Amino acid sequence: MAKYVLVSGGAGYIGSHVTVELLNAGYEVIVADNMSNCDETCYEGVKKITGRADLPLIKMDFCDLEATRKLFKEHQIDAVIHFAAFKAVGESVAEPLKYYKNNLESFVNVITAAHENGGCNILFSSSATVYGEPEKLPVTEKSPRQPATSPYGETKQISEDILSACVKAYTTDGIIKGIALRYFNPIGAHPSALIGELPRGVPNNLVPFITQTAIGKRECLSIFGNDYPTPDGTCLRDYIDVVDLAKAHVAAVSRMLDGKMEESYEVFNVGTGRPVSVLELVNSFEKVNNVKLNYRFTDRRAGDVMSVYADPSLANEKLGWKAERSIDETLESAWKWEKSLAGKE
Ligand code: UD1
C-alpha cells in the first residue's frame, strides 16, 4: 500500500526537489501551495523529471483552517512535510506581523487538522538560523539555540517549540510524531535544470546573486565583509546541495513511517560539516563554470553571523543519510539552472 505525503509549499524551491525524491522513492505526493512566492515552473519541472503528468497541485493557503481541514478529510495523508512559509530575513524585520501570522498560523492549522483527523507524522523545515552565532563549532543538535535575530528566525524557533509541545501533549494517544530538520545553506538545482531557485526581485542569498551576476542580470556581487577573523576574512557557511537536502527528507519520512523513531520528537542538522568561505565559493564558481564574476568587497551585512557549520553525524547515523554532491557539482547545477532560465541552454 502506497504511503501518502502532503508537501505544503511543494511548488517552491526546496519543496519541488523533495517532491521529486519522494516520488523516486515510491511515495505518493500531494503538492499543495498558495503560489505566493512561486509560479508553476517547478511544479511543471517535477512532472517532467518524474514522468508524473498526473501529479496533483492543490492551490490553497494553509492559513485557511477550513481549507486545511478539508484537505485532511478528503485525502489519505500519512505524513506532512511543512514548507509553506515566508523566508526573507530582511522583509521579516520590516514586516514582522506578516511573518508571525503566516508562518505560525499555517503551521498551527496543519497540526490542528492532523490532530483532528486522527494524527499524523509531521516534518518541519527548520533552519540553522536557530543556532545564531554559535559559541562552539561545528554545531550539534545539542548546541544551544540563541535568541533569534529576526522575526523569520523566531518563527523557526517557535514552530519547533509548537511541534515539540504538541507531540508531548498528544503523546498519550501517540498520534502526532515530529521531526525538525535544521538546514544549513541550501544551494544548487536539480541536475536536469528543470527545477531550481526562483527568487523574486533582487536575491538576498549568495548563490542566486552570483548566478544572476554571472548571467548579466546584476552588475556586481557585493561580498559582505572581508575583515572577519576567518582564514580569508569572509564568512564561513555550510552549503548543502538541494538534492542532498531533499534526500534527507525522504530518509526522515521513512524513519517516521517505518516506526524507527527513538523519541516522538527528533531534531537533525542537515549539512555537510564542511565550512566554506564566501570567497572560496565565488572562486569555485568561477573555476568550475569557467566564467569571470564581477565582485567587490563591501561592508559587513547587519545581522550576519561569522561562521556556522554543522556536525551532521546524528543525521548520518540515525537517518542513514550523508551529503554526497561536491560543491563543484552543486555550483555547476546552479549555473546550468540560471542559463536555462535565461533560455541559453
Ligand atoms: C540566511 C538566513 C537563514 C536562511 C538562509 C537561506 C539568517 C541569519 N540567515 O542565511 O536563516 O535559512 O538565508 O534563505 O537568518 N553574502 C554576500 N553577498 C550577497 C549575499 C550573501 O557576501 O550578496 C554572504 C553573506 O554575508 C553570508 C553568505 O554570503 O556570509 C551566505 O549568505 P546567505 O545566502 O544570505 O545566507 P545566510 O545569511 O547564511
Tab-separated table of C-alpha atoms and ligand atoms in Angstrom:
chain	number	residue	atom	x	y	z
A	1	MET	CA	0.000	0.000	0.000
A	2	ALA	CA	1.455	3.321	-1.053
A	3	LYS	CA	2.066	5.916	1.641
A	4	TYR	CA	0.914	9.474	1.027
A	5	VAL	CA	2.974	12.524	1.867
A	6	LEU	CA	1.486	16.003	1.848
A	7	VAL	CA	4.084	18.591	0.850
A	8	SER	CA	2.889	22.041	1.864
A	9	GLY	CA	4.721	24.650	-0.162
A	10	GLY	CA	5.549	21.858	-2.601
A	11	ALA	CA	5.764	24.107	-5.665
A	12	GLY	CA	8.664	26.096	-4.191
A	13	TYR	CA	12.430	25.679	-4.320
A	14	ILE	CA	13.059	23.017	-1.690
A	15	GLY	CA	9.523	21.575	-1.845
A	16	SER	CA	9.838	20.741	-5.537
A	17	HIS	CA	13.164	18.933	-5.062
A	18	VAL	CA	11.714	16.995	-2.138
A	19	THR	CA	8.656	16.023	-4.209
A	20	VAL	CA	10.942	14.541	-6.897
A	21	GLU	CA	12.896	12.475	-4.370
A	22	LEU	CA	9.737	11.264	-2.605
A	23	LEU	CA	8.238	10.109	-5.912
A	24	ASN	CA	11.556	8.446	-6.845
A	25	ALA	CA	11.432	6.594	-3.531
A	26	GLY	CA	7.913	5.278	-4.239
A	27	TYR	CA	5.821	7.621	-2.102
A	28	GLU	CA	2.642	9.248	-3.371
A	29	VAL	CA	2.774	13.017	-3.013
A	30	ILE	CA	0.091	15.637	-2.605
A	31	VAL	CA	1.545	19.001	-3.541
A	32	ALA	CA	-0.238	21.998	-2.000
A	33	ASP	CA	0.842	25.606	-2.350
A	34	ASN	CA	-0.714	29.061	-2.303
A	35	MET	CA	1.700	30.093	-5.089
A	36	SER	CA	2.526	33.294	-3.193
A	37	ASN	CA	6.256	33.009	-3.845
A	38	CYS	CA	6.411	30.834	-6.951
A	39	ASP	CA	4.809	30.142	-10.308
A	40	GLU	CA	4.186	26.730	-11.871
A	41	THR	CA	7.708	26.403	-13.318
A	42	CYS	CA	8.969	23.987	-10.669
A	43	TYR	CA	5.711	22.044	-10.486
A	44	GLU	CA	5.875	21.514	-14.273
A	45	GLY	CA	9.556	20.584	-13.893
A	46	VAL	CA	8.744	17.962	-11.266
A	47	LYS	CA	6.167	16.380	-13.588
A	48	LYS	CA	8.728	16.209	-16.407
A	49	ILE	CA	11.547	14.798	-14.277
A	50	THR	CA	9.358	12.094	-12.739
A	51	GLY	CA	7.129	11.393	-15.740
A	52	ARG	CA	4.130	12.035	-13.482
A	53	ALA	CA	1.912	14.193	-15.677
A	54	ASP	CA	-0.965	13.350	-13.303
A	55	LEU	CA	0.680	14.836	-10.198
A	56	PRO	CA	-1.993	16.936	-8.485
A	57	LEU	CA	-1.304	20.525	-7.399
A	58	ILE	CA	-3.748	21.860	-4.847
A	59	LYS	CA	-3.776	25.625	-4.738
A	60	MET	CA	-4.650	26.555	-1.189
A	61	ASP	CA	-3.500	28.625	1.741
A	62	PHE	CA	-2.716	26.826	4.996
A	63	CYS	CA	-3.728	29.973	6.894
A	64	ASP	CA	-7.259	28.953	5.911
A	65	LEU	CA	-8.166	26.447	8.638
A	66	GLU	CA	-11.320	25.208	6.903
A	67	ALA	CA	-9.442	24.538	3.675
A	68	THR	CA	-6.740	22.737	5.648
A	69	ARG	CA	-9.337	20.610	7.455
A	70	LYS	CA	-10.992	19.759	4.151
A	71	LEU	CA	-7.666	18.665	2.662
A	72	PHE	CA	-7.046	16.275	5.552
A	73	LYS	CA	-10.614	14.918	5.401
A	74	GLU	CA	-10.506	14.290	1.688
A	75	HIS	CA	-7.077	12.683	1.395
A	76	GLN	CA	-5.122	9.869	2.914
A	77	ILE	CA	-2.154	11.661	4.494
A	78	ASP	CA	0.439	9.524	6.265
A	79	ALA	CA	2.997	12.294	6.693
A	80	VAL	CA	3.229	16.023	6.137
A	81	ILE	CA	6.332	17.952	5.186
A	82	HIS	CA	5.631	21.558	6.019
A	83	PHE	CA	7.465	24.134	3.903
A	84	ALA	CA	4.700	26.689	3.428
A	85	ALA	CA	6.270	29.823	4.942
A	86	PHE	CA	7.810	33.173	4.090
A	87	LYS	CA	11.599	33.180	4.172
A	88	ALA	CA	13.110	36.613	3.564
A	89	VAL	CA	15.059	37.645	6.639
A	90	GLY	CA	15.138	41.390	5.870
A	91	GLU	CA	11.459	41.533	4.966
A	92	SER	CA	10.600	39.830	8.248
A	93	VAL	CA	12.308	42.669	10.129
A	94	ALA	CA	10.350	45.261	8.125
A	95	GLU	CA	7.036	43.384	8.272
A	96	PRO	CA	7.105	41.177	11.380
A	97	LEU	CA	3.353	40.642	11.605
A	98	LYS	CA	3.249	39.232	8.095
A	99	TYR	CA	5.761	36.596	9.237
A	100	TYR	CA	4.288	35.758	12.634
A	101	LYS	CA	0.832	35.469	11.139
A	102	ASN	CA	1.653	33.480	8.034
A	103	ASN	CA	4.397	31.191	9.302
A	104	LEU	CA	2.851	30.363	12.657
A	105	GLU	CA	-0.827	30.268	11.712
A	106	SER	CA	-0.276	27.952	8.765
A	107	PHE	CA	1.730	25.522	10.886
A	108	VAL	CA	-0.784	25.564	13.756
A	109	ASN	CA	-3.530	24.856	11.229
A	110	VAL	CA	-1.656	21.879	9.793
A	111	ILE	CA	-1.162	20.368	13.244
A	112	THR	CA	-4.763	21.134	14.224
A	113	ALA	CA	-6.173	19.408	11.157
A	114	ALA	CA	-3.766	16.482	11.528
A	115	HIS	CA	-4.763	16.070	15.169
A	116	GLU	CA	-8.499	16.254	14.480
A	117	ASN	CA	-8.054	13.723	11.745
A	118	GLY	CA	-6.558	11.098	13.998
A	119	GLY	CA	-2.922	12.134	13.904
A	120	CYS	CA	-0.025	12.255	11.536
A	121	ASN	CA	3.746	12.327	11.162
A	122	ILE	CA	4.916	15.893	10.758
A	123	LEU	CA	8.249	17.020	9.377
A	124	PHE	CA	9.061	20.687	9.880
A	125	SER	CA	11.555	22.599	7.767
A	126	SER	CA	13.673	24.441	10.289
A	127	SER	CA	16.944	26.286	9.886
A	128	ALA	CA	20.444	26.623	11.272
A	129	THR	CA	19.393	30.190	11.992
A	130	VAL	CA	18.132	28.820	15.345
A	131	TYR	CA	21.784	28.492	16.467
A	132	GLY	CA	22.539	32.197	15.885
A	133	GLU	CA	26.279	32.889	16.288
A	134	PRO	CA	27.392	29.622	17.869
A	135	GLU	CA	29.940	29.566	20.670
A	136	LYS	CA	31.365	26.218	19.559
A	137	LEU	CA	31.780	24.841	16.067
A	138	PRO	CA	30.645	22.642	14.466
A	139	VAL	CA	27.145	22.828	15.894
A	140	THR	CA	25.423	19.683	17.087
A	141	GLU	CA	21.719	19.343	17.776
A	142	LYS	CA	22.592	19.858	21.459
A	143	SER	CA	24.199	23.242	20.813
A	144	PRO	CA	22.057	25.891	22.468
A	145	ARG	CA	19.589	27.857	20.392
A	146	GLN	CA	20.376	31.565	20.586
A	147	PRO	CA	17.825	34.375	20.733
A	148	ALA	CA	16.567	34.953	17.194
A	149	THR	CA	17.881	37.993	15.357
A	150	SER	CA	14.860	38.316	13.056
A	151	PRO	CA	11.139	37.535	13.170
A	152	TYR	CA	11.836	34.979	10.413
A	153	GLY	CA	14.304	33.188	12.686
A	154	GLU	CA	11.910	33.475	15.574
A	155	THR	CA	9.136	31.766	13.614
A	156	LYS	CA	11.508	28.833	13.044
A	157	GLN	CA	12.227	28.555	16.774
A	158	ILE	CA	8.583	28.949	17.784
A	159	SER	CA	7.465	26.414	15.197
A	160	GLU	CA	9.959	23.883	16.553
A	161	ASP	CA	8.532	24.543	20.027
A	162	ILE	CA	4.952	24.193	18.805
A	163	LEU	CA	5.724	20.836	17.231
A	164	SER	CA	7.604	19.581	20.256
A	165	ALA	CA	4.828	20.682	22.655
A	166	CYS	CA	2.078	19.108	20.539
A	167	VAL	CA	3.972	15.838	20.236
A	168	LYS	CA	4.364	15.791	24.027
A	169	ALA	CA	0.793	16.804	24.801
A	170	TYR	CA	-0.764	14.313	22.440
A	171	THR	CA	1.710	11.588	23.240
A	172	THR	CA	-0.732	9.541	25.301
A	173	ASP	CA	-2.725	8.932	22.179
A	174	GLY	CA	0.628	8.830	20.362
A	175	ILE	CA	-0.901	10.384	17.330
A	176	ILE	CA	1.465	13.177	16.452
A	177	LYS	CA	5.099	12.466	15.794
A	178	GLY	CA	7.515	15.122	14.673
A	179	ILE	CA	10.921	15.703	13.159
A	180	ALA	CA	12.536	19.106	12.669
A	181	LEU	CA	15.300	19.280	10.074
A	182	ARG	CA	17.649	22.215	10.575
A	183	TYR	CA	19.012	23.134	7.174
A	184	PHE	CA	22.290	24.932	6.783
A	185	ASN	CA	22.598	26.868	3.486
A	186	PRO	CA	20.677	25.090	0.704
A	187	ILE	CA	22.062	25.844	-2.758
A	188	GLY	CA	22.109	24.443	-6.300
A	189	ALA	CA	19.484	22.904	-8.511
A	190	HIS	CA	18.373	19.571	-9.908
A	191	PRO	CA	20.928	18.272	-12.469
A	192	SER	CA	18.189	18.304	-15.138
A	193	ALA	CA	17.939	22.111	-14.741
A	194	LEU	CA	14.155	21.684	-14.801
A	195	ILE	CA	13.727	22.873	-11.217
A	196	GLY	CA	15.692	25.322	-9.090
A	197	GLU	CA	15.508	28.513	-7.089
A	198	LEU	CA	13.323	31.309	-8.469
A	199	PRO	CA	13.956	34.397	-6.348
A	200	ARG	CA	11.554	37.286	-6.842
A	201	GLY	CA	13.294	40.624	-7.295
A	202	VAL	CA	16.840	41.121	-6.072
A	203	PRO	CA	18.081	37.911	-4.428
A	204	ASN	CA	19.089	38.084	-0.764
A	205	ASN	CA	21.017	34.841	-0.811
A	206	LEU	CA	24.528	34.392	-2.094
A	207	VAL	CA	24.262	31.778	-4.838
A	208	PRO	CA	21.310	33.260	-6.753
A	209	PHE	CA	23.093	36.611	-6.581
A	210	ILE	CA	26.235	35.002	-8.013
A	211	THR	CA	24.409	33.283	-10.879
A	212	GLN	CA	22.406	36.427	-11.734
A	213	THR	CA	25.623	38.453	-11.783
A	214	ALA	CA	27.342	35.894	-13.996
A	215	ILE	CA	24.451	35.945	-16.483
A	216	GLY	CA	24.437	39.751	-16.560
A	217	LYS	CA	21.200	40.410	-14.665
A	218	ARG	CA	23.154	42.091	-11.844
A	219	GLU	CA	26.157	44.283	-12.287
A	220	CYS	CA	28.334	43.267	-9.399
A	221	LEU	CA	28.274	40.904	-6.432
A	222	SER	CA	28.967	42.560	-3.093
A	223	ILE	CA	30.873	40.312	-0.725
A	224	PHE	CA	29.724	41.454	2.672
A	225	GLY	CA	32.876	41.882	4.720
A	226	ASN	CA	36.452	40.616	4.312
A	227	ASP	CA	37.631	41.597	7.760
A	228	TYR	CA	36.156	38.717	9.751
A	229	PRO	CA	38.612	36.697	11.840
A	230	THR	CA	38.340	33.731	9.431
A	231	PRO	CA	41.105	32.282	7.200
A	232	ASP	CA	40.367	34.637	4.267
A	233	GLY	CA	38.353	37.282	6.115
A	234	THR	CA	34.962	36.270	4.666
A	235	CYS	CA	32.145	34.403	6.446
A	236	LEU	CA	32.038	30.628	6.713
A	237	ARG	CA	28.914	28.621	5.952
A	238	ASP	CA	27.893	25.032	5.345
A	239	TYR	CA	26.432	24.939	1.823
A	240	ILE	CA	24.186	21.921	1.351
A	241	ASP	CA	23.164	20.751	-2.086
A	242	VAL	CA	19.394	20.952	-2.537
A	243	VAL	CA	19.160	17.392	-3.940
A	244	ASP	CA	21.119	16.030	-0.981
A	245	LEU	CA	18.860	18.063	1.288
A	246	ALA	CA	15.794	16.603	-0.436
A	247	LYS	CA	17.098	13.074	0.159
A	248	ALA	CA	17.422	13.832	3.874
A	249	HIS	CA	13.656	14.482	3.881
A	250	VAL	CA	12.963	11.096	2.316
A	251	ALA	CA	15.155	9.441	4.958
A	252	ALA	CA	13.329	11.310	7.735
A	253	VAL	CA	9.878	10.469	6.360
A	254	SER	CA	10.860	6.788	6.100
A	255	ARG	CA	12.112	6.881	9.683
A	256	MET	CA	8.727	8.179	10.822
A	257	LEU	CA	6.589	5.895	8.667
A	258	ASP	CA	8.643	2.771	9.338
A	259	GLY	CA	8.305	3.285	13.099
A	260	LYS	CA	12.044	3.804	13.602
A	261	MET	CA	11.902	6.968	15.708
A	262	GLU	CA	13.563	6.709	19.115
A	263	GLU	CA	11.721	9.733	20.537
A	264	SER	CA	8.404	11.088	19.347
A	265	TYR	CA	10.086	14.425	18.553
A	266	GLU	CA	13.532	14.432	16.952
A	267	VAL	CA	15.813	17.115	15.534
A	268	PHE	CA	18.549	16.689	12.926
A	269	ASN	CA	21.121	19.005	11.407
A	270	VAL	CA	21.228	18.773	7.641
A	271	GLY	CA	24.590	19.972	6.416
A	272	THR	CA	27.874	18.702	5.023
A	273	GLY	CA	30.077	19.501	8.013
A	274	ARG	CA	32.411	21.398	5.637
A	275	PRO	CA	32.939	25.111	6.249
A	276	VAL	CA	33.293	27.086	3.010
A	277	SER	CA	34.072	30.813	2.873
A	278	VAL	CA	32.219	33.249	0.638
A	279	LEU	CA	35.411	33.849	-1.315
A	280	GLU	CA	36.087	30.134	-1.739
A	281	LEU	CA	32.564	29.671	-3.051
A	282	VAL	CA	32.987	32.535	-5.523
A	283	ASN	CA	36.360	31.159	-6.700
A	284	SER	CA	34.956	27.649	-7.116
A	285	PHE	CA	32.016	29.005	-9.087
A	286	GLU	CA	34.328	30.828	-11.480
A	287	LYS	CA	36.631	27.851	-11.900
A	288	VAL	CA	34.121	25.067	-12.351
A	289	ASN	CA	31.929	27.047	-14.741
A	290	ASN	CA	34.742	28.865	-16.483
A	291	VAL	CA	33.157	32.287	-16.006
A	292	LYS	CA	34.519	35.528	-14.618
A	293	LEU	CA	32.468	37.084	-11.871
A	294	ASN	CA	32.361	40.793	-11.204
A	295	TYR	CA	32.641	41.227	-7.431
A	296	ARG	CA	33.871	43.650	-4.822
A	297	PHE	CA	34.233	43.689	-1.066
A	298	THR	CA	31.823	45.874	0.863
A	299	ASP	CA	30.903	46.409	4.499
A	300	ARG	CA	29.586	43.586	6.600
A	301	ARG	CA	25.826	42.958	6.317
A	302	ALA	CA	23.921	43.710	9.501
A	303	GLY	CA	22.711	40.572	11.223
A	304	ASP	CA	25.163	38.169	9.547
A	305	VAL	CA	26.878	35.596	11.709
A	306	MET	CA	30.574	35.000	11.105
A	307	SER	CA	30.726	31.215	10.980
A	308	VAL	CA	28.247	28.412	11.191
A	309	TYR	CA	28.601	24.825	10.036
A	310	ALA	CA	27.073	21.540	11.042
A	311	ASP	CA	28.123	18.437	12.790
A	312	PRO	CA	25.880	16.184	10.674
A	313	SER	CA	26.860	12.920	12.407
A	314	LEU	CA	23.469	12.393	14.040
A	315	ALA	CA	21.707	12.528	10.659
A	316	ASN	CA	24.455	10.351	9.144
A	317	GLU	CA	23.942	7.725	11.804
A	318	LYS	CA	20.210	7.806	12.529
A	319	LEU	CA	18.839	8.738	9.123
A	320	GLY	CA	21.459	6.772	7.198
A	321	TRP	CA	21.909	9.903	5.127
A	322	LYS	CA	25.014	11.770	4.034
A	323	ALA	CA	25.604	14.737	1.755
A	324	GLU	CA	27.089	13.360	-1.457
A	325	ARG	CA	27.352	16.025	-4.119
A	326	SER	CA	30.557	18.057	-4.203
A	327	ILE	CA	30.451	21.827	-4.017
A	328	ASP	CA	31.667	21.913	-7.641
A	329	GLU	CA	28.806	19.734	-8.864
A	330	THR	CA	26.374	21.892	-6.938
A	331	LEU	CA	27.745	25.136	-8.353
A	332	GLU	CA	27.618	23.638	-11.839
A	333	SER	CA	23.961	22.790	-11.333
A	334	ALA	CA	23.196	26.317	-10.095
A	335	TRP	CA	24.792	27.811	-13.202
A	336	LYS	CA	23.049	25.366	-15.541
A	337	TRP	CA	19.716	26.361	-13.968
A	338	GLU	CA	20.392	30.083	-14.355
A	339	LYS	CA	21.305	29.536	-18.014
A	340	SER	CA	18.176	27.505	-18.616
A	341	LEU	CA	16.093	30.319	-17.115
A	342	ALA	CA	17.761	32.727	-19.500
A	343	GLY	CA	16.970	30.384	-22.384
A	344	LYS	CA	20.656	29.944	-23.090
A	345	GLU	CA	20.695	26.201	-22.719
B	1	UD1	C1	20.114	33.233	5.519
B	1	UD1	C2	19.328	33.162	6.794
B	1	UD1	C3	18.968	31.728	7.043
B	1	UD1	C4	18.241	31.138	5.860
B	1	UD1	C5	19.146	31.263	4.650
B	1	UD1	C6	18.507	30.709	3.398
B	1	UD1	C7	19.747	34.279	8.960
B	1	UD1	C8	20.766	34.906	9.841
B	1	UD1	N1	20.161	33.730	7.837
B	1	UD1	O1	21.372	32.604	5.764
B	1	UD1	O2	18.171	31.614	8.164
B	1	UD1	O3	17.924	29.802	6.101
B	1	UD1	O4	19.435	32.640	4.450
B	1	UD1	O5	17.467	31.503	2.951
B	1	UD1	O6	18.602	34.292	9.289
B	1	UD1	N2	26.634	37.169	1.031
B	1	UD1	C9	27.395	38.089	0.331
B	1	UD1	N3	26.804	38.775	-0.680
B	1	UD1	C10	25.485	38.604	-1.028
B	1	UD1	C11	24.718	37.664	-0.308
B	1	UD1	C12	25.326	36.976	0.724
B	1	UD1	O7	28.579	38.289	0.618
B	1	UD1	O8	25.011	39.290	-1.943
B	1	UD1	C13	27.269	36.383	2.114
B	1	UD1	C14	26.654	36.603	3.485
B	1	UD1	O9	27.314	37.643	4.144
B	1	UD1	C15	26.907	35.233	4.130
B	1	UD1	C16	26.897	34.246	2.971
B	1	UD1	O10	27.087	35.019	1.808
B	1	UD1	O11	28.184	35.219	4.696
B	1	UD1	C17	25.596	33.481	2.853
B	1	UD1	O12	24.510	34.427	2.841
B	1	UD1	P1	23.000	33.993	2.514
B	1	UD1	O13	22.973	33.174	1.272
B	1	UD1	O14	22.176	35.227	2.524
B	1	UD1	O15	22.607	33.023	3.698
B	1	UD1	P2	22.714	33.266	5.284
B	1	UD1	O16	22.716	34.691	5.626
B	1	UD1	O17	23.819	32.409	5.791
